[in-house]
Coordinates of C-alpha atoms in Angstrom, one line a residue:
M393 CA 138.6 18.9 -59.3
V394 CA 137.7 22.2 -60.8
P395 CA 134.5 21.2 -62.6
V396 CA 133.2 19.5 -59.3
M397 CA 134.0 22.5 -57.2
W398 CA 132.3 24.9 -59.7
S399 CA 129.3 22.5 -60.1
V400 CA 129.0 22.3 -56.1
W401 CA 129.2 26.1 -56.1
G402 CA 126.4 26.5 -58.8
V403 CA 124.2 24.2 -57.1
L404 CA 124.4 25.8 -54.0
V405 CA 123.7 29.2 -55.6
L406 CA 120.7 27.9 -57.4
V407 CA 119.4 26.4 -54.1
M408 CA 119.9 29.6 -52.3
A409 CA 118.2 31.8 -55.1
G410 CA 115.2 29.3 -55.1
L411 CA 115.0 29.7 -51.3
F412 CA 115.3 33.5 -51.6
I413 CA 112.5 33.6 -54.4
Y414 CA 110.3 31.2 -52.4
R415 CA 110.5 33.4 -49.3
S416 CA 109.8 36.6 -51.3
S417 CA 106.7 34.9 -52.7
L418 CA 105.4 34.0 -49.4
S419 CA 106.1 37.7 -48.1
K420 CA 104.4 39.4 -50.9
D421 CA 100.9 39.0 -49.5
E422 CA 102.2 40.0 -46.0
E423 CA 100.5 43.2 -44.8
D424 CA 102.6 46.0 -43.3
Q425 CA 99.8 46.3 -40.6
V426 CA 97.1 44.3 -39.1
F427 CA 93.8 45.6 -37.7
L428 CA 93.3 44.4 -34.3
D429 CA 89.3 44.6 -34.5
D430 CA 87.4 41.7 -33.9
A431 CA 85.9 41.8 -37.5
F432 CA 89.3 41.2 -38.9
T433 CA 90.2 37.8 -37.2
H434 CA 90.4 36.1 -40.4
E435 CA 93.0 38.6 -41.6
R436 CA 95.0 38.2 -38.3
T437 CA 94.9 34.4 -39.0
A438 CA 96.1 34.6 -42.4
Q439 CA 99.1 36.8 -41.6
A440 CA 100.0 34.5 -38.7
A441 CA 100.1 31.8 -41.1
I442 CA 102.2 33.7 -43.4
V443 CA 104.6 34.8 -40.7
A444 CA 104.9 30.9 -39.6
K445 CA 105.8 29.8 -43.1
I446 CA 108.3 32.6 -43.4
N447 CA 109.8 31.6 -40.1
K448 CA 109.9 28.0 -41.1
V449 CA 111.9 28.9 -44.4
Q450 CA 114.3 31.6 -42.5
P451 CA 116.6 29.0 -41.1
L452 CA 117.1 27.2 -44.5
V453 CA 117.9 30.7 -46.1
R454 CA 120.6 31.2 -43.6
A455 CA 122.1 27.9 -43.9
A456 CA 122.2 28.3 -47.7
T457 CA 123.8 31.7 -47.4
V458 CA 126.7 30.3 -45.1
L459 CA 127.3 27.4 -47.5
V460 CA 127.5 29.5 -50.5
A461 CA 129.7 31.9 -48.6
V462 CA 132.0 29.0 -47.6
A463 CA 132.0 27.6 -51.1
T464 CA 132.8 30.8 -52.4
L465 CA 135.7 31.3 -50.0
F466 CA 137.0 28.0 -51.1
V467 CA 136.8 28.8 -54.8
I468 CA 138.9 32.0 -54.1
G469 CA 141.4 30.3 -51.9
Y470 CA 141.9 27.6 -54.5
Y471 CA 142.7 30.1 -57.2
V472 CA 144.8 32.2 -54.9
M473 CA 146.8 28.9 -54.0
D474 CA 147.2 28.3 -57.6
I475 CA 148.6 31.6 -58.4
V476 CA 150.9 31.4 -55.6
N477 CA 152.1 28.0 -56.8
Q478 CA 152.6 29.2 -60.3
F479 CA 155.1 32.0 -58.9
K480 CA 157.3 29.3 -57.1

């Protein structure tokens, strides 16, 4: 049970880390300010595409974070229960 538990936790952490890295690589080209002049419509379009991609990935990042938190609590709970059972 323990190797499976740690394997699942490790895979979830790797998926979460991959999603964080992907999201940060998307947002590295995002500008802090966008000029609203008509000459910069291509910039506005590019920034809107970046924001759309980031918004598409964001629910996956949240779900992965929640899954890692639940898996971490499960691992901690398993070891706490093991310690409690050893002292009985």
